[in-house]
Amino acid sequence: IEDYRRLGIASECMRRQHAWCRVEGVVELQTVTNIDNHVMLALNESFGYQRVESFTNELGVSKIRLSRYFHE
């Protein structure tokens, strides 16, 4: 996996996902990640996601929910 890091793959996936959401009329998209996954948090925030809430899941893992709205 290390060989594929920092190649822009996740950013391209995010761009394609958002393009699909716009075409399909999606209004809001949410994602959940581990609260200590700073790389994923930075990626999401760079694409306009806002932190909505922090919580601990049923396994005791600290998580954070992020949301992004799509405007016409």
C-alpha positions as YAML, in Angstrom:
chain: A
units: angstrom
residues:
- id: 1
  name: ILE
  ca: [0.00, 0.00, 0.00]
- id: 2
  name: GLU
  ca: [2.84, 2.41, 0.75]
- id: 3
  name: ASP
  ca: [3.80, 2.36, -2.95]
- id: 4
  name: TYR
  ca: [0.43, 3.93, -3.78]
- id: 5
  name: ARG
  ca: [0.39, 6.72, -1.21]
- id: 6
  name: ARG
  ca: [0.75, 10.38, -2.23]
- id: 7
  name: LEU
  ca: [-0.09, 9.69, -5.89]
- id: 8
  name: GLY
  ca: [-3.38, 11.58, -5.83]
- id: 9
  name: ILE
  ca: [-5.55, 8.46, -6.04]
- id: 10
  name: ALA
  ca: [-7.79, 9.42, -3.11]
- id: 11
  name: SER
  ca: [-8.18, 12.98, -4.44]
- id: 12
  name: GLU
  ca: [-9.18, 11.69, -7.87]
- id: 13
  name: CYS
  ca: [-11.70, 9.31, -6.29]
- id: 14
  name: MET
  ca: [-13.12, 12.23, -4.33]
- id: 15
  name: ARG
  ca: [-13.39, 14.41, -7.46]
- id: 16
  name: ARG
  ca: [-15.20, 11.64, -9.35]
- id: 17
  name: GLN
  ca: [-17.51, 10.95, -6.43]
- id: 18
  name: HIS
  ca: [-18.44, 14.64, -6.20]
- id: 19
  name: ALA
  ca: [-19.00, 14.86, -9.96]
- id: 20
  name: TRP
  ca: [-21.37, 11.89, -9.74]
- id: 21
  name: CYS
  ca: [-23.16, 13.49, -6.78]
- id: 22
  name: ARG
  ca: [-23.72, 16.70, -8.75]
- id: 23
  name: VAL
  ca: [-25.10, 14.82, -11.77]
- id: 24
  name: GLU
  ca: [-27.41, 12.75, -9.55]
- id: 25
  name: GLY
  ca: [-28.63, 15.77, -7.58]
- id: 26
  name: VAL
  ca: [-27.19, 14.72, -4.24]
- id: 27
  name: VAL
  ca: [-27.66, 17.54, -1.73]
- id: 28
  name: GLU
  ca: [-25.50, 16.32, 1.16]
- id: 29
  name: LEU
  ca: [-22.75, 13.75, 1.55]
- id: 30
  name: GLN
  ca: [-21.47, 12.52, 4.91]
- id: 31
  name: THR
  ca: [-18.45, 10.46, 5.85]
- id: 32
  name: VAL
  ca: [-17.11, 8.98, 9.07]
- id: 33
  name: THR
  ca: [-13.46, 8.34, 9.87]
- id: 34
  name: ASN
  ca: [-11.27, 7.64, 12.87]
- id: 35
  name: ILE
  ca: [-10.67, 10.85, 14.76]
- id: 36
  name: ASP
  ca: [-6.89, 10.28, 14.66]
- id: 37
  name: ASN
  ca: [-6.78, 9.71, 10.87]
- id: 38
  name: HIS
  ca: [-5.30, 13.14, 10.19]
- id: 39
  name: VAL
  ca: [-4.52, 12.43, 6.54]
- id: 40
  name: MET
  ca: [-8.13, 11.52, 5.74]
- id: 41
  name: LEU
  ca: [-9.47, 14.43, 7.78]
- id: 42
  name: ALA
  ca: [-7.22, 16.83, 5.85]
- id: 43
  name: LEU
  ca: [-8.32, 15.34, 2.52]
- id: 44
  name: ASN
  ca: [-12.01, 15.63, 3.40]
- id: 45
  name: GLU
  ca: [-11.63, 19.18, 4.66]
- id: 46
  name: SER
  ca: [-9.69, 20.17, 1.53]
- id: 47
  name: PHE
  ca: [-12.77, 19.09, -0.45]
- id: 48
  name: GLY
  ca: [-15.14, 21.23, 1.60]
- id: 49
  name: TYR
  ca: [-16.28, 18.82, 4.30]
- id: 50
  name: GLN
  ca: [-17.13, 20.32, 7.68]
- id: 51
  name: ARG
  ca: [-16.81, 18.53, 11.01]
- id: 52
  name: VAL
  ca: [-20.27, 17.71, 12.32]
- id: 53
  name: GLU
  ca: [-19.76, 15.57, 15.42]
- id: 54
  name: SER
  ca: [-17.33, 13.41, 17.29]
- id: 55
  name: PHE
  ca: [-18.47, 10.18, 18.91]
- id: 56
  name: THR
  ca: [-17.30, 6.81, 20.15]
- id: 57
  name: ASN
  ca: [-18.62, 3.83, 18.22]
- id: 58
  name: GLU
  ca: [-19.84, 0.53, 19.68]
- id: 59
  name: LEU
  ca: [-16.27, -0.83, 19.63]
- id: 60
  name: GLY
  ca: [-14.94, 2.10, 21.66]
- id: 61
  name: VAL
  ca: [-13.19, 3.75, 18.70]
- id: 62
  name: SER
  ca: [-13.27, 7.57, 18.55]
- id: 63
  name: LYS
  ca: [-14.81, 8.71, 15.27]
- id: 64
  name: ILE
  ca: [-15.69, 11.96, 13.56]
- id: 65
  name: ARG
  ca: [-18.54, 12.64, 11.14]
- id: 66
  name: LEU
  ca: [-18.03, 15.17, 8.37]
- id: 67
  name: SER
  ca: [-20.58, 16.61, 5.96]
- id: 68
  name: ARG
  ca: [-20.47, 18.41, 2.64]
- id: 69
  name: TYR
  ca: [-23.34, 20.14, 0.90]
- id: 70
  name: PHE
  ca: [-23.61, 20.46, -2.85]
- id: 71
  name: HIS
  ca: [-25.10, 23.68, -4.18]
- id: 72
  name: GLU
  ca: [-26.47, 24.25, -7.65]
...
